[in-house]
Structures are given as C-alpha cells and as structure tokens.
Amino acid sequence: ICVSKDRLYIALWGGSGIVVYDLTKKQFVQKINLPAVQVTSMIPVGTKLWVTSASMGLENASDLQGATFLVEM
C-alpha cells in the first residue's frame, strides 16, 4: 500500500496488478494490470510507481514473475 497526493495504491497479491482509489472522492479510479501475478509492493517516484513482484510458489513462472516494473501513476 502507498499513498501519493490524493490517491491510494494497493498491490494485489494474486491479482496481477494495482488498484487505485481517489481519497478525496472516496471512489475506485482504476486497476493497473501487470504481467506478474504476485504484486508485492510499490513506491512513488515523481509521476511513476516502482512496483515489485514475487515468483515464490508459482509453478511454471514466466520471466516476468519476480520482476520490478516502472508504471505511470
């Protein structure tokens, strides 16, 4: 979980992405899909998010499981 400005970002372990909520309007904004199943954490840097994932416990894990991603916020 991280907060940047008026947005709450929640990593979805087993959900292949991040959900974004607007804290001012108290509503869902979007889901950011990622090519990794187990999204673990993130940190905002400027207008982007560095996002980590894990490959532990996955059978036939692709090369992107356990990768770090840089995505637009």
Coordinates of N, CA and C in Angstrom, one line a residue:
I1 N 0.9 -1.2 0.0 CA 0.0 0.0 0.0 C 0.9 1.2 0.0
C2 N 0.5 2.2 -0.8 CA 1.2 3.5 -0.7 C 0.2 4.6 -1.0
V3 N 0.5 5.8 -0.6 CA -0.3 7.0 -0.8 C 0.5 8.0 -1.5
S4 N 0.0 8.6 -2.6 CA 0.7 9.7 -3.3 C -0.4 10.7 -3.6
K5 N -0.2 11.9 -3.1 CA -1.1 13.0 -3.3 C -2.5 12.6 -2.8
D6 N -3.5 12.5 -3.6 CA -4.9 12.1 -3.2 C -5.2 10.7 -3.6
R7 N -4.2 9.9 -3.9 CA -4.5 8.5 -4.4 C -3.9 7.5 -3.5
L8 N -4.7 6.4 -3.3 CA -4.3 5.2 -2.5 C -4.0 4.1 -3.5
Y9 N -2.8 3.5 -3.5 CA -2.4 2.4 -4.4 C -2.3 1.1 -3.6
I10 N -3.0 0.1 -4.0 CA -2.9 -1.2 -3.3 C -2.5 -2.3 -4.2
A11 N -1.4 -3.0 -3.8 CA -0.8 -4.1 -4.6 C -1.7 -5.3 -4.4
L12 N -2.0 -6.0 -5.5 CA -2.9 -7.2 -5.5 C -2.1 -8.5 -5.6
W13 N -1.8 -9.1 -4.4 CA -1.1 -10.4 -4.4 C -2.1 -11.4 -5.0
G14 N -1.7 -12.0 -6.1 CA -2.5 -13.0 -6.8 C -3.5 -12.3 -7.7
G15 N -3.4 -11.0 -7.9 CA -4.4 -10.3 -8.7 C -3.8 -9.6 -9.9
S16 N -2.5 -9.8 -10.1 CA -1.8 -9.2 -11.3 C -2.0 -7.7 -11.5
G17 N -1.9 -7.0 -10.5 CA -2.0 -5.5 -10.7 C -2.1 -4.7 -9.4
I18 N -2.5 -3.5 -9.6 CA -2.6 -2.5 -8.5 C -4.0 -1.8 -8.7
V19 N -4.7 -1.6 -7.6 CA -5.9 -0.9 -7.7 C -5.6 0.5 -7.1
V20 N -6.3 1.5 -7.7 CA -6.1 2.9 -7.3 C -7.5 3.5 -6.9
Y21 N -7.4 4.1 -5.7 CA -8.6 4.8 -5.2 C -8.3 6.3 -5.0
D22 N -9.3 7.1 -5.3 CA -9.2 8.5 -5.0 C -9.7 8.8 -3.6
L23 N -8.8 9.3 -2.8 CA -9.1 9.6 -1.4 C -10.0 10.8 -1.2
T24 N -10.0 11.7 -2.1 CA -10.9 12.9 -2.0 C -12.3 12.5 -2.3
K25 N -12.5 11.8 -3.4 CA -13.8 11.4 -3.9 C -14.3 10.1 -3.2
K26 N -13.4 9.4 -2.6 CA -13.7 8.1 -1.9 C -14.3 7.1 -2.9
Q27 N -13.6 7.0 -4.0 CA -14.1 6.0 -5.0 C -12.9 5.3 -5.8
F28 N -13.2 4.2 -6.4 CA -12.3 3.4 -7.2 C -12.0 4.2 -8.4
V29 N -10.7 4.3 -8.8 CA -10.3 5.0 -10.0 C -10.0 4.0 -11.2
Q30 N -9.1 3.1 -10.9 CA -8.7 2.1 -12.0 C -7.9 1.0 -11.4
K31 N -7.7 0.0 -12.2 CA -6.8 -1.1 -11.9 C -5.7 -1.0 -13.0
I32 N -4.5 -1.0 -12.5 CA -3.3 -1.1 -13.4 C -2.9 -2.5 -13.5
N33 N -3.0 -3.1 -14.6 CA -2.7 -4.5 -14.9 C -1.2 -4.7 -15.1
L34 N -0.6 -5.7 -14.5 CA 0.8 -6.0 -14.7 C 1.0 -7.5 -15.1
P35 N 2.1 -7.7 -15.8 CA 2.3 -9.1 -16.3 C 2.9 -10.0 -15.2
A36 N 2.7 -9.8 -14.0 CA 3.1 -10.6 -12.9 C 1.9 -10.9 -12.0
V37 N 1.8 -12.1 -11.5 CA 0.6 -12.5 -10.7 C 0.7 -11.9 -9.3
Q38 N 1.9 -12.1 -8.7 CA 2.0 -11.7 -7.2 C 2.7 -10.4 -7.1
V39 N 1.9 -9.3 -7.1 CA 2.4 -8.0 -6.9 C 2.6 -7.7 -5.4
T40 N 3.8 -7.2 -5.1 CA 4.1 -7.2 -3.6 C 4.1 -5.8 -3.0
S41 N 4.7 -4.8 -3.7 CA 4.9 -3.5 -3.1 C 5.1 -2.5 -4.2
M42 N 5.1 -1.2 -3.8 CA 5.4 -0.1 -4.7 C 5.8 1.1 -4.0
I43 N 6.5 2.0 -4.7 CA 6.9 3.3 -4.1 C 6.8 4.3 -5.2
P44 N 6.2 5.5 -4.9 CA 6.0 6.5 -5.9 C 7.4 7.3 -6.1
V45 N 7.7 7.6 -7.4 CA 8.9 8.4 -7.7 C 8.4 9.4 -8.8
G46 N 8.2 10.6 -8.4 CA 7.7 11.6 -9.4 C 6.3 11.2 -9.8
T47 N 6.1 11.0 -11.1 CA 4.8 10.6 -11.7 C 4.7 9.1 -12.0
K48 N 5.7 8.4 -11.5 CA 5.7 6.9 -11.8 C 5.7 6.1 -10.5
L49 N 5.4 4.8 -10.6 CA 5.5 3.9 -9.5 C 6.5 2.8 -9.8
W50 N 7.4 2.6 -8.9 CA 8.3 1.4 -9.0 C 7.5 0.3 -8.3
V51 N 7.3 -0.8 -9.0 CA 6.4 -1.9 -8.4 C 7.2 -3.2 -8.4
T52 N 7.2 -3.9 -7.3 CA 7.9 -5.2 -7.2 C 6.9 -6.3 -7.2
S53 N 7.4 -7.5 -7.6 CA 6.6 -8.7 -7.6 C 7.4 -9.9 -7.2
A54 N 6.7 -11.0 -7.0 CA 7.4 -12.2 -6.5 C 7.1 -13.4 -7.4
S55 N 8.0 -14.4 -7.4 CA 7.7 -15.6 -8.1 C 7.6 -16.8 -7.2
M56 N 7.8 -16.7 -5.9 CA 7.8 -17.7 -5.0 C 6.5 -18.5 -5.0
G57 N 6.6 -19.8 -5.1 CA 5.4 -20.6 -5.0 C 4.6 -20.8 -6.3
L58 N 5.1 -20.2 -7.4 CA 4.4 -20.3 -8.7 C 4.9 -21.4 -9.5
E59 N 4.1 -22.2 -10.0 CA 4.5 -23.3 -10.9 C 4.6 -22.7 -12.3
N60 N 5.6 -23.1 -13.1 CA 5.8 -22.6 -14.4 C 5.8 -21.0 -14.5
A61 N 6.6 -20.4 -13.6 CA 6.6 -18.9 -13.5 C 7.3 -18.4 -14.8
S62 N 6.8 -17.4 -15.4 CA 7.4 -16.7 -16.5 C 8.5 -15.9 -16.1
D63 N 9.3 -15.3 -17.0 CA 10.4 -14.5 -16.7 C 10.0 -13.2 -16.0
L64 N 8.8 -12.8 -16.1 CA 8.3 -11.5 -15.5 C 7.9 -11.7 -14.1
Q65 N 7.7 -12.9 -13.6 CA 7.3 -13.1 -12.2 C 8.5 -12.8 -11.4
G66 N 8.4 -12.0 -10.4 CA 9.6 -11.6 -9.6 C 10.3 -10.4 -10.1
A67 N 9.7 -9.8 -11.2 CA 10.4 -8.6 -11.8 C 10.0 -7.3 -11.1
T68 N 10.7 -6.2 -11.4 CA 10.3 -4.9 -10.9 C 9.9 -4.1 -12.1
F69 N 8.8 -3.3 -12.0 CA 8.2 -2.6 -13.1 C 8.2 -1.1 -12.8
L70 N 8.2 -0.3 -13.8 CA 8.0 1.1 -13.6 C 6.8 1.5 -14.4
V71 N 5.7 2.0 -13.7 CA 4.5 2.3 -14.4 C 4.1 3.8 -14.1
E72 N 3.3 4.3 -15.0 CA 2.7 5.7 -14.8 C 1.6 5.7 -13.8
M73 N 1.6 6.7 -12.9 CA 0.5 6.8 -11.9 C -0.7 7.4 -12.6

